[in-house]
Short mmCIF file of C-alpha atoms in Angstrom, two decimals:
data_model
loop_
_atom_site.label_atom_id
_atom_site.label_comp_id
_atom_site.label_asym_id
_atom_site.label_seq_id
_atom_site.Cartn_x
_atom_site.Cartn_y
_atom_site.Cartn_z
CA MET S 1 126.86 71.01 135.56
CA GLY S 2 127.66 70.59 131.93
CA VAL S 3 127.99 67.73 129.50
CA THR S 4 130.39 65.01 130.60
CA CYS S 5 132.10 62.25 128.70
CA VAL S 6 133.63 59.30 130.55
CA SER S 7 135.90 56.96 128.66
CA GLN S 8 138.46 54.30 129.32
CA MET S 9 142.02 54.99 128.29
CA PRO S 10 143.93 51.87 127.26
CA VAL S 11 147.22 51.33 129.05
CA ALA S 12 150.11 52.33 126.79
CA GLU S 13 152.13 49.44 125.43
CA GLY S 14 155.00 48.45 127.67
CA LYS S 15 153.88 50.84 130.40
CA SER S 16 152.18 50.33 133.73
CA VAL S 17 148.85 51.94 134.66
CA GLN S 18 150.68 54.43 136.86
CA GLN S 19 153.08 55.40 134.07
CA THR S 20 150.25 55.90 131.60
CA VAL S 21 148.38 58.11 134.10
CA GLU S 22 151.53 60.16 134.61
CA LEU S 23 151.94 60.48 130.85
CA LEU S 24 148.37 61.76 130.55
CA THR S 25 148.62 64.25 133.41
CA ARG S 26 151.90 65.57 132.06
CA LYS S 27 150.22 66.17 128.69
CA LEU S 28 147.39 68.01 130.43
CA GLU S 29 149.79 70.18 132.36
CA LEU S 30 151.66 71.01 129.17
CA LEU S 31 148.34 72.02 127.64
CA GLY S 32 147.95 74.56 130.45
CA ALA S 33 145.48 72.74 132.70
CA GLU S 34 145.57 73.61 136.39
CA LYS S 35 145.51 71.04 139.15
CA GLN S 36 142.47 71.35 141.40
CA GLY S 37 142.60 68.72 144.08
CA THR S 38 141.49 65.11 143.74
CA PHE S 39 138.32 63.20 142.99
CA CYS S 40 136.84 59.81 143.71
CA VAL S 41 133.96 57.80 142.23
CA ASP S 42 133.09 54.47 143.86
CA CYS S 43 130.57 51.77 143.07
CA GLU S 44 129.17 48.96 145.19
CA THR S 45 127.19 46.06 143.72
CA TYR S 46 124.05 44.64 145.34
CA HIS S 47 122.37 41.33 144.43
CA THR S 48 118.66 40.92 144.88
CA ALA S 49 118.33 38.47 147.73
CA ALA S 50 117.40 34.90 146.83
CA SER S 51 114.29 34.92 149.04
CA THR S 52 112.66 37.79 147.16
CA MET S 53 113.71 36.51 143.75
CA GLY S 54 111.83 33.25 144.09
CA SER S 55 108.56 34.83 145.00
CA GLN S 56 108.61 37.33 142.15
CA GLY S 57 110.02 34.98 139.59
CA GLN S 58 112.55 37.46 138.24
CA ALA S 59 116.06 36.95 137.03
CA GLY S 60 118.63 38.31 139.49
CA LYS S 61 119.05 41.98 138.75
CA LEU S 62 122.09 43.87 139.89
CA MET S 63 121.83 47.23 141.56
CA TYR S 64 124.76 49.59 141.77
CA VAL S 65 125.12 52.17 144.54
CA MET S 66 127.59 54.86 143.62
CA HIS S 67 129.16 57.97 145.14
CA ASN S 68 130.85 60.84 143.36
CA SER S 69 133.08 63.33 145.18
CA GLU S 70 131.70 66.03 142.86
CA TYR S 71 128.31 65.55 144.64
CA PRO S 72 129.41 64.84 148.20
CA LEU S 73 125.90 65.00 149.68
CA SER S 74 124.32 62.61 147.20
CA CYS S 75 124.19 58.92 146.59
CA PHE S 76 123.24 57.33 143.26
CA ALA S 77 121.45 54.01 142.87
CA LEU S 78 121.32 52.55 139.36
CA PHE S 79 120.03 49.47 137.57
CA GLU S 80 121.69 48.47 134.35
CA ASN S 81 119.78 50.22 131.50
CA GLY S 82 117.29 51.17 134.14
CA PRO S 83 116.32 54.18 136.15
CA CYS S 84 118.72 56.15 138.29
CA LEU S 85 117.76 57.22 141.76
CA ILE S 86 119.50 60.22 143.28
CA ALA S 87 119.22 60.25 147.07
CA ASP S 88 120.85 61.83 150.10
CA ALA S 89 124.12 60.37 151.24
CA ASN S 90 122.55 58.43 154.11
CA PHE S 91 120.91 56.19 151.55
CA ASP S 92 123.78 53.83 152.42
CA VAL S 93 122.31 53.33 155.90
CA LEU S 94 118.98 52.46 154.33
CA MET S 95 120.67 49.82 152.17
CA VAL S 96 122.04 48.18 155.33
CA LYS S 97 118.46 47.98 156.65
CA LEU S 98 117.32 46.42 153.38
CA LYS S 99 119.76 43.53 153.79
CA GLY S 100 116.86 41.13 153.41
CA PHE S 101 116.25 42.30 149.85
CA PHE S 102 119.62 43.49 148.60
CA GLN S 103 122.90 41.86 149.48
CA ASN S 104 126.16 43.68 149.13
CA ALA S 105 128.69 41.88 146.95
CA LYS S 106 131.68 43.29 148.80
CA ALA S 107 134.30 41.76 146.52
CA ASN S 108 132.86 43.65 143.59
CA LYS S 109 133.53 47.09 145.02
CA ILE S 110 135.30 49.16 142.41
CA GLU S 111 136.44 52.75 142.44
CA THR S 112 138.46 55.30 140.55
CA ARG S 113 140.62 57.96 142.17
CA GLY S 114 142.81 60.61 140.68
CA THR S 115 143.49 64.27 140.07
CA ARG S 116 141.04 66.92 138.96
CA TYR S 117 142.22 69.45 136.36
CA GLN S 118 140.67 72.67 135.14
CA TYR S 119 141.39 73.98 131.68
CA CYS S 120 139.32 76.97 130.57
CA ASP S 121 135.73 75.74 130.91
CA PHE S 122 136.76 72.09 130.84
CA LEU S 123 137.04 69.91 133.91
CA VAL S 124 139.26 66.88 133.37
CA LYS S 125 139.55 63.98 135.80
CA VAL S 126 142.11 61.29 135.16
CA GLY S 127 141.68 58.39 137.57
CA THR S 128 143.11 54.96 138.27
CA VAL S 129 140.39 52.33 138.47
CA THR S 130 141.06 49.94 141.34
CA MET S 131 139.23 46.79 142.33
CA GLY S 132 140.47 45.44 145.63
CA PRO S 133 144.17 46.08 145.99
CA SER S 134 145.29 46.33 142.36
CA ALA S 135 144.94 48.88 139.57
CA ARG S 136 142.76 47.66 136.69
CA GLY S 137 142.57 50.54 134.23
CA ILE S 138 142.39 54.26 133.59
CA SER S 139 139.29 56.43 133.48
CA VAL S 140 139.23 59.81 131.76
CA GLU S 141 136.31 62.14 132.45
CA VAL S 142 135.90 65.43 130.62
CA GLU S 143 133.17 67.86 131.60
CA TYR S 144 132.33 70.92 129.53
CA GLY S 145 130.52 73.22 131.92
CA PRO S 146 128.84 75.85 129.68
CA CYS S 147 126.83 73.40 127.56
CA VAL S 148 123.82 71.39 128.74
CA VAL S 149 122.81 69.46 125.62
CA ALA S 150 125.05 66.48 124.89
CA SER S 151 124.48 66.34 121.14
CA ASP S 152 125.37 70.04 120.80
CA CYS S 153 128.92 69.79 122.01
CA TRP S 154 130.03 66.22 121.25
CA ASN S 155 132.24 67.34 118.34
CA LEU S 156 133.79 70.00 120.52
CA LEU S 157 134.41 67.50 123.33
CA LEU S 158 135.92 65.03 120.88
CA GLU S 159 138.34 67.66 119.58
CA PHE S 160 139.39 68.43 123.13
CA LEU S 161 139.79 64.74 124.05
CA GLN S 162 141.94 64.13 121.00
CA SER S 163 144.19 67.01 121.96
CA PHE S 164 145.56 65.04 124.91
CA LEU S 165 144.52 61.40 124.40
CA GLY S 166 146.65 61.13 121.27
CA SER S 167 145.79 58.20 118.99
CA HIS S 168 143.10 56.74 121.27
CA ASN S 169 139.70 57.70 119.88
CA PRO S 170 136.78 57.31 122.28
CA GLY S 171 133.35 56.85 120.76
CA ALA S 172 130.31 58.85 121.81
CA PRO S 173 128.94 57.55 125.12
CA ALA S 174 125.67 55.62 124.80
CA VAL S 175 123.79 58.04 127.08
CA PHE S 176 124.41 60.84 124.55
CA GLY S 177 122.09 59.09 122.13
CA ASN S 178 119.35 58.32 124.66
CA ARG S 179 118.01 61.81 125.14
CA HIS S 180 118.59 63.71 122.01
CA ASP S 181 117.64 67.22 123.11
CA GLY S 182 117.36 66.68 126.84
CA VAL S 183 119.32 68.53 129.43
CA TYR S 184 122.29 66.53 130.59
CA GLY S 185 122.33 65.64 134.29
CA PRO S 186 124.54 64.05 136.95
CA ALA S 187 122.68 60.74 136.55
CA ASP S 188 123.99 60.49 132.97
CA THR S 189 127.56 60.79 134.24
CA MET S 190 126.98 58.07 136.81
CA ALA S 191 125.50 55.79 134.14
CA GLN S 192 128.69 56.27 132.11
CA TYR S 193 130.85 55.37 135.10
CA MET S 194 128.68 52.29 135.72
CA GLU S 195 129.24 51.15 132.13
CA LEU S 196 132.96 51.80 132.41
CA PHE S 197 133.22 49.81 135.64
CA ASN S 198 131.22 46.93 134.17
CA LYS S 199 133.49 46.88 131.13
CA ILE S 200 136.59 46.79 133.31
CA ARG S 201 135.10 44.01 135.48
CA LYS S 202 134.43 41.90 132.38
CA GLN S 203 137.94 42.47 131.05
CA GLN S 204 139.20 41.32 134.40
CA GLN S 205 137.23 38.10 134.18
CA VAL S 206 138.65 37.35 130.75
CA VAL S 207 142.20 37.86 132.04
CA ASP S 208 141.54 35.63 135.03
CA MET I 1 191.24 101.78 122.46
CA ALA I 2 190.33 104.59 120.10
CA ASP I 3 188.13 106.16 122.75
CA VAL I 4 190.87 106.15 125.33
CA LEU I 5 193.34 107.68 122.89
CA SER I 6 191.06 110.48 121.80
CA VAL I 7 190.24 111.22 125.40
CA GLY I 8 193.98 111.42 126.14
CA VAL I 9 194.58 113.87 123.31
CA ASN I 10 191.65 115.93 124.43
CA LEU I 11 192.91 116.02 127.97
CA GLU I 12 196.25 117.45 126.88
CA ALA I 13 194.51 120.09 124.79
CA PHE I 14 192.24 120.81 127.72
CA ALA I 15 195.21 121.45 130.00
CA GLN I 16 196.70 123.83 127.46
CA ALA I 17 193.37 125.55 126.95
CA ILE I 18 192.94 126.06 130.67
CA GLY I 19 196.41 127.60 130.77
CA ALA I 20 195.44 129.86 127.89
CA ILE I 21 192.28 130.96 129.69
CA GLN I 22 194.31 131.84 132.76
CA ALA I 23 196.71 133.86 130.59
CA LEU I 24 193.78 135.63 128.96
CA ARG I 25 192.26 136.49 132.30
CA SER I 26 195.46 137.91 133.66
CA SER I 27 196.06 140.01 130.55
CA VAL I 28 192.49 141.32 130.68
CA SER I 29 192.91 142.21 134.35
CA ARG I 30 196.14 144.01 133.42
CA VAL I 31 194.13 146.13 130.94
CA PHE I 32 191.75 147.12 133.69
CA ASP I 33 194.62 147.74 136.14
CA CYS I 34 196.16 150.08 133.61
CA LEU I 35 192.83 151.89 133.15
CA LYS I 36 192.36 152.11 136.90
CA ASP I 37 195.81 153.56 137.51
CA GLY I 38 195.25 156.21 134.89
CA MET I 39 198.02 158.44 133.62
CA GLN I 40 201.30 158.23 135.49
CA ASN I 41 203.22 161.23 136.69
CA LYS I 42 205.23 162.53 133.79
CA GLU I 43 206.67 165.92 133.29
CA THR I 44 204.57 167.01 130.39
CA LEU I 45 200.94 166.33 129.69
CA GLU I 46 201.86 165.09 126.27
CA GLY I 47 204.44 162.67 127.70
CA ARG I 48 201.84 161.38 130.17
CA GLU I 49 199.29 160.73 127.42
CA LYS I 50 201.79 159.04 125.14
CA ALA I 51 203.05 156.73 127.87
CA PHE I 52 199.49 155.80 128.88
CA ILE I 53 198.41 155.04 125.31
CA ALA I 54 201.53 152.97 124.67
CA HIS I 55 200.87 150.88 127.82
CA PHE I 56 197.22 150.49 126.98
CA GLN I 57 198.05 149.36 123.45
CA ASP I 58 200.56 146.86 124.76
CA HIS I 59 198.03 145.37 127.10
CA LEU I 60 195.34 145.17 124.43
CA HIS I 61 197.80 143.43 122.09
CA SER I 62 198.55 140.82 124.71
CA VAL I 63 194.81 140.27 125.25
CA ASN I 64 194.42 139.80 121.52
CA ARG I 65 197.31 137.34 121.40
CA ASP I 66 195.99 135.31 124.31
CA LEU I 67 192.54 135.24 122.77
CA ASN I 68 193.88 133.95 119.46
CA GLU I 69 195.84 131.29 121.29
CA LEU I 70 192.71 130.21 123.14
CA GLU I 71 190.73 130.02 119.92
CA ARG I 72 193.37 127.84 118.32
CA LEU I 73 193.38 125.52 121.29
CA SER I 74 189.62 125.32 121.45
CA ASN I 75 189.62 123.97 117.89
CA LEU I 76 192.05 121.28 119.01
CA VAL I 77 189.84 120.29 121.90
CA GLY I 78 186.93 119.76 119.50
CA LYS I 79 183.44 118.88 120.66
CA PRO I 80 183.62 115.32 121.93
CA SER I 81 180.04 115.27 123.12
CA GLU I 82 178.53 116.11 119.77
CA ASN I 83 178.66 112.66 118.16
CA HIS I 84 177.29 111.00 121.29
CA PRO I 85 173.56 110.15 120.90
CA LEU I 86 172.77 111.50 124.34
CA HIS I 87 174.81 114.71 123.78
CA ASN I 88 176.28 116.16 126.93
CA SER I 89 174.57 113.67 129.19
CA GLY I 90 176.64 110.97 127.47
CA LEU I 91 179.61 112.35 129.41
CA LEU I 92 178.05 110.83 132.52
CA SER I 93 179.35 107.50 131.24
CA LEU I 94 182.86 108.80 131.98
CA ASP I 95 182.02 108.95 135.66
CA PRO I 96 184.36 106.44 137.30
CA VAL I 97 182.20 105.79 140.38
CA GLN I 98 179.48 103.74 138.66
CA ASP I 99 178.49 101.85 141.79
CA LYS I 100 177.65 104.88 143.85
CA THR I 101 175.86 106.90 141.20
CA PRO I 102 174.42 104.66 138.49
CA LEU I 103 173.00 107.74 136.80
CA TYR I 104 174.13 106.82 133.31
CA SER I 105 172.52 103.35 133.16
CA GLN I 106 169.32 104.73 134.67
CA LEU I 107 169.32 107.50 132.13
CA LEU I 108 169.74 105.03 129.29
CA GLN I 109 166.82 102.94 130.54
CA ALA I 110 164.59 105.96 130.93
CA TYR I 111 165.51 107.05 127.44
CA LYS I 112 164.71 103.65 125.93
CA TRP I 113 161.45 103.50 127.88
CA SER I 114 160.26 106.89 126.77
CA ASN I 115 161.21 106.07 123.18
CA LYS I 116 159.11 102.88 123.29
CA LEU I 117 156.24 104.71 124.97
CA GLN I 118 156.18 107.28 122.25
CA TYR I 119 156.22 104.60 119.56
CA HIS I 120 153.40 102.59 121.10
CA ALA I 121 151.30 105.66 121.83
CA GLY I 122 151.65 106.59 118.17
CA LEU I 123 150.48 103.15 117.04
CA ALA I 124 147.57 103.14 119.50
CA SER I 125 146.34 106.54 118.47
CA GLY I 126 146.48 105.48 114.83
CA LEU I 127 144.38 102.40 115.53
CA LEU I 128 141.91 104.21 117.73
CA ASN I 129 141.34 106.85 115.12
CA GLN I 130 140.45 104.17 112.57
CA GLN I 131 137.90 102.48 114.83
CA SER I 132 136.00 105.26 116.45
CA LEU I 133 132.94 104.08 118.33
CA LYS I 134 129.97 104.56 116.13
CA ARG I 135 127.62 105.36 118.96
CA SER I 136 129.25 108.68 119.60
CA ALA I 137 130.20 109.30 115.97
CA ASN I 138 126.56 109.15 114.97
CA GLN I 139 125.70 111.92 117.33
CA MET I 140 127.97 114.23 115.41
CA GLY I 141 129.94 115.57 118.30
CA VAL I 142 126.99 116.55 120.44
CA SER I 143 128.19 116.79 124.01
CA ALA I 144 126.86 114.30 126.55
CA LYS I 145 124.89 116.98 128.36
CA ARG I 146 123.03 118.06 125.28
CA ARG I 147 122.33 114.57 123.99
CA PRO I 148 118.86 114.17 125.52
CA LYS I 149 117.83 117.47 124.04
CA ALA I 150 119.09 116.47 120.62
CA GLN I 151 116.98 113.27 120.53
CA PRO I 152 113.96 113.74 122.70
CA THR I 153 111.71 111.45 120.69
CA THR I 154 113.78 108.28 120.96
CA LEU I 155 114.37 108.55 124.69
CA VAL I 156 110.82 109.35 125.73
CA LEU I 157 108.89 106.55 124.10
CA PRO I 158 105.73 105.25 125.76
CA PRO I 159 106.28 101.92 127.56
CA GLN I 160 103.44 100.45 125.50
CA TYR I 161 105.42 101.03 122.29
CA VAL I 162 108.49 99.35 123.78
CA ASP I 163 106.36 96.37 124.80
CA ASP I 164 104.98 96.11 121.27
CA VAL I 165 108.42 96.16 119.66
CA ILE I 166 109.74 93.52 122.05
CA SER I 167 106.76 91.19 121.66
CA ARG I 168 107.03 91.46 117.87
CA ILE I 169 110.68 90.43 118.06
CA ASP I 170 109.72 87.61 120.45
CA ARG I 171 107.28 86.24 117.87
CA MET I 172 109.83 86.61 115.09
CA PHE I 173 112.27 84.05 116.53
CA PRO I 174 110.66 80.84 117.77
CA GLU I 175 113.83 79.48 119.40
CA MET I 176 114.24 82.63 121.43
CA SER I 177 112.01 83.59 124.33
CA ILE I 178 112.00 87.11 125.71
CA HIS I 179 110.66 87.94 129.13
CA LEU I 180 110.16 91.66 129.79
CA SER I 181 110.01 93.18 133.26
CA ARG I 182 110.16 96.68 134.72
CA PRO I 183 111.56 96.36 138.23
CA ASN I 184 112.75 99.95 138.46
CA GLY I 185 110.30 102.40 136.95
CA THR I 186 109.86 102.69 133.20
CA SER I 187 113.15 101.16 132.07
CA ALA I 188 112.63 97.65 130.77
CA MET I 189 114.81 94.65 131.51
CA LEU I 190 114.74 91.65 129.22
CA LEU I 191 115.65 88.08 130.01
CA VAL I 192 116.34 86.42 126.69
CA THR I 193 116.63 82.63 126.68
CA LEU I 194 118.17 81.26 123.51
CA GLY I 195 117.34 77.59 123.01
CA LYS I 196 119.18 75.55 125.60
CA VAL I 197 122.40 77.43 124.99
CA LEU I 198 122.46 80.69 126.88
CA LYS I 199 120.55 83.38 128.70
CA VAL I 200 121.03 87.09 128.15
CA ILE I 201 120.05 89.90 130.49
CA VAL I 202 119.42 93.10 128.53
CA VAL I 203 119.05 96.39 130.37
CA MET I 204 117.19 98.98 128.31
CA ARG I 205 116.62 102.68 128.53
CA SER I 206 113.57 103.33 126.43
CA LEU I 207 114.48 101.41 123.27
CA PHE I 208 118.22 101.85 123.72
CA ILE I 209 120.14 98.87 124.99
CA ASP I 210 122.36 99.98 127.83
CA ARG I 211 123.96 96.78 128.99
CA THR I 212 123.96 93.07 128.26
CA ILE I 213 125.24 90.13 130.24
CA VAL I 214 125.42 86.66 128.75
CA LYS I 215 125.24 83.63 131.02
CA GLY I 216 124.98 79.89 130.61
CA TYR I 217 121.64 78.12 130.30
CA ASN I 218 122.24 76.38 133.63
CA GLU I 219 123.46 79.46 135.47
CA ASN I 220 121.39 81.43 137.93
CA VAL I 221 120.33 84.84 136.62
CA TYR I 222 118.48 85.97 139.74
CA THR I 223 119.80 87.46 142.96
CA GLU I 224 118.80 86.03 146.32
CA ASP I 225 115.81 88.35 146.59
CA GLY I 226 114.46 87.19 143.24
CA LYS I 227 115.48 90.14 141.08
CA LEU I 228 117.41 89.90 137.84
CA ASP I 229 121.10 89.97 138.64
CA ILE I 230 122.47 92.56 136.25
CA TRP I 231 125.92 92.91 137.82
CA SER I 232 127.63 89.55 138.26
CA LYS I 233 129.30 87.96 135.27
CA SER I 234 129.14 84.37 134.09
CA ASN I 235 131.33 81.73 135.72
CA TYR I 236 132.30 80.37 132.33
CA GLN I 237 135.01 81.95 130.22
CA VAL I 238 133.08 81.29 127.02
CA PHE I 239 130.11 83.37 128.18
CA GLN I 240 132.35 86.14 129.52
CA LYS I 241 133.80 86.32 126.02
CA VAL I 242 130.34 86.35 124.43
CA THR I 243 129.35 89.16 126.84
CA ASP I 244 132.29 91.19 125.57
CA HIS I 245 131.27 90.56 121.98
CA ALA I 246 127.64 91.46 122.72
CA THR I 247 128.79 94.78 124.17
CA THR I 248 130.76 95.36 120.99
CA ALA I 249 127.61 94.60 119.01
CA LEU I 250 125.70 97.25 121.00
CA LEU I 251 128.19 99.81 119.82
CA HIS I 252 128.07 98.52 116.28
CA TYR I 253 124.30 98.48 115.78
CA GLN I 254 123.45 102.16 116.11
CA LEU I 255 120.76 104.07 114.27
CA PRO I 256 119.47 106.84 116.51
CA GLN I 257 116.51 107.61 114.26
CA MET I 258 115.15 104.03 114.27
CA PRO I 259 115.80 102.43 117.65
CA ASP I 260 113.47 99.48 116.99
CA VAL I 261 115.59 98.42 114.00
CA VAL I 262 118.64 98.48 116.25
CA VAL I 263 117.02 96.16 118.79
CA ARG I 264 115.87 93.83 116.04
CA SER I 265 119.32 93.68 114.40
CA PHE I 266 120.92 93.04 117.78
CA MET I 267 118.52 90.17 118.51
CA THR I 268 119.07 88.70 115.03
CA TRP I 269 122.80 88.78 115.67
CA LEU I 270 122.33 87.26 119.13
CA ARG I 271 120.22 84.43 117.69
CA SER I 272 123.24 83.19 115.72
CA TYR I 273 124.66 81.95 119.03
CA ILE I 274 122.16 79.09 118.98
CA LYS I 275 125.00 77.11 117.38
CA LEU I 276 127.65 78.37 119.79
CA PHE I 277 128.92 74.85 120.54
CA GLN I 278 128.05 73.29 117.19
CA ALA I 279 129.62 75.60 114.61
CA PRO I 280 133.32 75.27 113.81
CA CYS I 281 135.37 78.38 113.06
CA GLN I 282 134.91 79.51 109.45
CA ARG I 283 138.58 80.32 109.13
CA CYS I 284 140.57 77.59 110.88
CA GLY I 285 137.84 74.92 110.72
CA LYS I 286 138.37 73.88 114.33
CA PHE I 287 136.06 73.95 117.32
CA LEU I 288 138.51 74.94 120.01
CA GLN I 289 141.21 77.53 120.30
CA ASP I 290 142.79 78.03 123.72
CA GLY I 291 139.90 76.05 125.16
CA LEU I 292 137.20 78.30 123.74
CA PRO I 293 134.74 77.61 120.89
CA PRO I 294 134.26 80.23 118.14
CA THR I 295 132.71 83.04 120.20
CA TRP I 296 132.67 85.76 117.56
CA ARG I 297 129.80 86.19 115.10
CA ASP I 298 130.31 88.43 112.11
CA PHE I 299 127.97 91.44 112.22
CA ARG I 300 126.81 91.03 108.63
CA THR I 301 127.22 87.39 107.65
CA LEU I 302 126.69 85.98 111.20
CA GLU I 303 129.43 83.43 110.51
CA ALA I 304 131.28 81.92 113.46
CA PHE I 305 134.93 82.78 114.13
CA HIS I 306 137.37 82.46 116.97
CA ASP I 307 138.19 85.78 118.52
CA THR I 308 141.69 85.63 117.03
CA CYS I 309 140.57 84.25 113.66
CA ARG I 310 138.43 87.22 112.67
CA GLN I 311 140.08 90.00 110.68
#
């Protein structure tokens, strides 16, 4: 896998989420990108159970369990700003067994679904972020396959993003700064999605 | 309208000319009839000769007259096909049954096609003559069969010497690591890893580089049985392009007398790809063109260009 940048695309003024997604995909198709099926990234939130919290005297930490259709056999478990665990897909079953320690906050389940596009060595995924029944925002993921060091190709990625995002200018993802020369991995992508989902959840709370 | 008119005039002249030809033929056959019949029965020999000559003269005169008439008419008919670009074949366009025999349109297409072909072949040969491949040019026309004889020293170098040259180059560039192996006899294969950007498989024959394949840093360079995979190409378009350019570089860096200098220049050139994703094009100033970063590196200045931005 190469370096990936996940960003949130603001909904165009006077347009619905669906219309903005269509606008984006049309731009991509005009650019010459080819449709390559669909993708899905989902995220479930787990609270540390009250019984364990008391004994250890910790503040309630949230754990996120995520799946990515790009890695269908894997499951990702992340803490905010913390480590990322990559496990086999039946990690979900284990989480059910750990009910006593981690409780699933079902209402917080959030996911993004959309179309996958290939343009040259770029992989672009434009998705609609949904929480429950309604659409909450738009996620844009761009992966540049040939490069493995994030800081090497950020300028190149930015130029590509600007070619179809128009005026919206995404900043460099925080994970790019973390490991300056390290090899980029799937966990970094999942961390970006986690941040994006958290941002969208907070926006939602403000609106409510 | 003009065409139709001129054709009409011609047709009339044609009819007259055909009549004239018939007249000419009959008068000529009369000459031969007269010759065949010979002298007629007359009382005196002199009378016979005179009568025969008079007849013969008459007939020849009429041949002459008919011939003149035909010549006059043939001038009237003119040569309609001459000003047509396709000469006589242009007359095919007069064929009224276009649907059954579309010869004329096919002919026109074939003509256009062959014209274009000739033009393009001319251009291509001009270009190719300018850019002859230096590898063969340096060998001064020695035929492929005689090549090993012409340069025995450079092709039969001891493996130890090759190892030395490679390890010296390896030490020269800290960001580049070279792993040498000899899976098939004496020919060396190099796996060059350039930073965290790309990997290059170099197949050598003595100190000559025979083949290079460029792949991504995260791509597999081994086959299933653990050997270097020298046949499959990279999955990424950018590295396929760089492979093409590296092959071009092999042809550019040629110095049959000093093969170690060639390898060193090639590696120096290759090292400039350490900034493959970081360097914008020196001409257009952009990173991407048709989805590809600047994949070309100038052979002398090592500056980055898009494939279409270089001269």
